Amino acid sequence: SSGINAEYGTDYSTAFMEMDSNLNLFYSKTVDFDPVVWEPQNMCVVFSDQYQGWYRAKIQRIIDKSQFLCVMVDFGNEEVIPLANVKPLHQDFASVPMMAVKASLT
């Protein structure tokens, strides 16, 4: 990935890498968050068991009370995430634009 965000036409690769590193450090610590009532389309941060890291995400669907289908907004992949691995997106990690851009070939 080049780090070029097509929507903005700007190279955010350095800003993204720094944000991603800081996000993982921040969420890897024991941090208490206020309880959240989650809904589809909410932005969040999730821990991916598959990739062993924290990622910015959007809740696509609530499967049940204990797991959500989330899309990683910087990579575009979807993953079922347990509720315990879903945290609120801190504003410090919201300023870099989402790197994944939804597209289709018609």
mmCIF file of C-alpha atoms in Angstrom:
data_model
loop_
_atom_site.group_PDB
_atom_site.id
_atom_site.type_symbol
_atom_site.label_atom_id
_atom_site.label_comp_id
_atom_site.label_asym_id
_atom_site.label_seq_id
_atom_site.Cartn_x
_atom_site.Cartn_y
_atom_site.Cartn_z
ATOM 1 C CA SER A 1 0.000 0.000 0.000
ATOM 2 C CA SER A 2 1.388 3.375 -0.975
ATOM 3 C CA GLY A 3 -0.351 5.346 1.770
ATOM 4 C CA ILE A 4 -1.948 7.603 -0.836
ATOM 5 C CA ASN A 5 -5.545 8.280 0.132
ATOM 6 C CA ALA A 6 -7.425 8.658 -3.152
ATOM 7 C CA GLU A 7 -10.236 10.649 -1.584
ATOM 8 C CA TYR A 8 -7.873 13.308 -0.268
ATOM 9 C CA GLY A 9 -5.003 13.019 -2.775
ATOM 10 C CA THR A 10 -2.470 13.334 0.022
ATOM 11 C CA ASP A 11 0.266 10.968 1.187
ATOM 12 C CA TYR A 12 -0.663 10.068 4.760
ATOM 13 C CA SER A 13 1.719 7.094 5.032
ATOM 14 C CA THR A 14 3.999 8.651 7.665
ATOM 15 C CA ALA A 15 1.092 10.034 9.688
ATOM 16 C CA PHE A 16 -0.719 6.697 9.431
ATOM 17 C CA MET A 17 2.296 4.633 10.546
ATOM 18 C CA GLU A 18 2.852 6.943 13.524
ATOM 19 C CA MET A 19 -0.843 6.880 14.457
ATOM 20 C CA ASP A 20 -1.001 3.082 14.100
ATOM 21 C CA SER A 21 2.043 2.593 16.327
ATOM 22 C CA ASN A 22 0.720 5.001 18.981
ATOM 23 C CA LEU A 23 -2.744 3.397 18.816
ATOM 24 C CA ASN A 24 -1.283 -0.042 19.541
ATOM 25 C CA LEU A 25 0.766 1.291 22.459
ATOM 26 C CA PHE A 26 -2.249 3.142 23.905
ATOM 27 C CA TYR A 27 -4.739 0.265 23.641
ATOM 28 C CA SER A 28 -2.227 -2.389 24.761
ATOM 29 C CA LYS A 29 -2.085 -0.730 28.159
ATOM 30 C CA THR A 30 -4.818 -1.393 30.684
ATOM 31 C CA VAL A 31 -7.080 1.542 29.990
ATOM 32 C CA ASP A 32 -10.526 1.931 31.522
ATOM 33 C CA PHE A 33 -13.243 3.261 29.257
ATOM 34 C CA ASP A 34 -16.757 4.365 30.047
ATOM 35 C CA PRO A 35 -19.377 1.774 29.066
ATOM 36 C CA VAL A 36 -20.656 2.172 25.499
ATOM 37 C CA VAL A 37 -23.954 1.115 23.945
ATOM 38 C CA TRP A 38 -22.682 -0.040 20.563
ATOM 39 C CA GLU A 39 -24.668 0.321 17.347
ATOM 40 C CA PRO A 40 -23.957 -0.524 13.707
ATOM 41 C CA GLN A 41 -21.811 2.122 11.956
ATOM 42 C CA ASN A 42 -20.136 3.176 15.242
ATOM 43 C CA MET A 43 -16.404 3.806 14.914
ATOM 44 C CA CYS A 44 -14.265 1.894 17.403
ATOM 45 C CA VAL A 45 -10.910 0.220 17.939
ATOM 46 C CA VAL A 46 -10.758 -3.573 17.936
ATOM 47 C CA PHE A 47 -8.183 -6.177 18.853
ATOM 48 C CA SER A 48 -7.778 -8.666 16.005
ATOM 49 C CA ASP A 49 -6.905 -12.172 17.187
ATOM 50 C CA GLN A 50 -6.022 -12.982 13.570
ATOM 51 C CA TYR A 51 -3.440 -10.177 13.256
ATOM 52 C CA GLN A 52 -2.584 -9.756 16.959
ATOM 53 C CA GLY A 53 -2.986 -5.992 17.029
ATOM 54 C CA TRP A 54 -5.368 -3.096 17.597
ATOM 55 C CA TYR A 55 -7.069 -1.524 14.569
ATOM 56 C CA ARG A 56 -9.495 1.292 13.838
ATOM 57 C CA ALA A 57 -12.793 -0.231 12.785
ATOM 58 C CA LYS A 58 -16.464 0.335 12.108
ATOM 59 C CA ILE A 59 -19.173 -1.960 13.425
ATOM 60 C CA GLN A 60 -20.952 -3.466 10.421
ATOM 61 C CA ARG A 61 -23.390 -5.688 12.288
ATOM 62 C CA ILE A 62 -24.142 -6.810 15.821
ATOM 63 C CA ILE A 63 -24.187 -10.609 15.629
ATOM 64 C CA ASP A 64 -25.272 -11.056 19.247
ATOM 65 C CA LYS A 65 -24.582 -9.497 22.656
ATOM 66 C CA SER A 66 -21.039 -10.836 22.698
ATOM 67 C CA GLN A 67 -19.692 -10.361 19.153
ATOM 68 C CA PHE A 68 -19.739 -7.894 16.283
ATOM 69 C CA LEU A 69 -18.872 -8.028 12.608
ATOM 70 C CA CYS A 70 -16.392 -5.175 12.112
ATOM 71 C CA VAL A 71 -14.554 -3.768 9.107
ATOM 72 C CA MET A 72 -11.006 -2.502 9.608
ATOM 73 C CA VAL A 73 -11.271 1.007 8.150
ATOM 74 C CA ASP A 74 -7.596 1.229 7.216
ATOM 75 C CA PHE A 75 -7.340 -2.147 5.486
ATOM 76 C CA GLY A 76 -10.878 -3.032 4.359
ATOM 77 C CA ASN A 77 -11.044 -6.556 5.789
ATOM 78 C CA GLU A 78 -13.939 -7.787 7.936
ATOM 79 C CA GLU A 79 -13.627 -9.838 11.098
ATOM 80 C CA VAL A 80 -15.935 -11.104 13.842
ATOM 81 C CA ILE A 81 -14.738 -9.441 17.042
ATOM 82 C CA PRO A 82 -15.707 -10.410 20.614
ATOM 83 C CA LEU A 83 -17.263 -7.561 22.615
ATOM 84 C CA ALA A 84 -14.343 -7.664 25.081
ATOM 85 C CA ASN A 85 -12.029 -6.645 22.203
ATOM 86 C CA VAL A 86 -14.058 -3.576 21.146
ATOM 87 C CA LYS A 87 -13.052 -0.207 22.614
ATOM 88 C CA PRO A 88 -14.107 3.388 21.949
ATOM 89 C CA LEU A 89 -12.030 5.268 19.364
ATOM 90 C CA HIS A 90 -10.052 7.916 21.233
ATOM 91 C CA GLN A 91 -10.065 11.288 19.458
ATOM 92 C CA ASP A 92 -6.256 11.253 19.229
ATOM 93 C CA PHE A 93 -6.558 8.452 16.655
ATOM 94 C CA ALA A 94 -9.385 9.915 14.570
ATOM 95 C CA SER A 95 -7.546 12.710 12.736
ATOM 96 C CA VAL A 96 -5.762 10.562 10.119
ATOM 97 C CA PRO A 97 -8.268 9.715 7.337
ATOM 98 C CA MET A 98 -9.385 6.114 6.878
ATOM 99 C CA MET A 99 -6.999 4.417 4.470
ATOM 100 C CA ALA A 100 -9.435 1.876 2.977
ATOM 101 C CA VAL A 101 -11.634 3.307 0.247
ATOM 102 C CA LYS A 102 -14.710 1.360 -0.823
ATOM 103 C CA ALA A 103 -14.649 0.806 -4.571
ATOM 104 C CA SER A 104 -16.189 -1.443 -7.177
ATOM 105 C CA LEU A 105 -15.638 -2.246 -10.830
ATOM 106 C CA THR A 106 -18.751 -1.901 -12.966
#
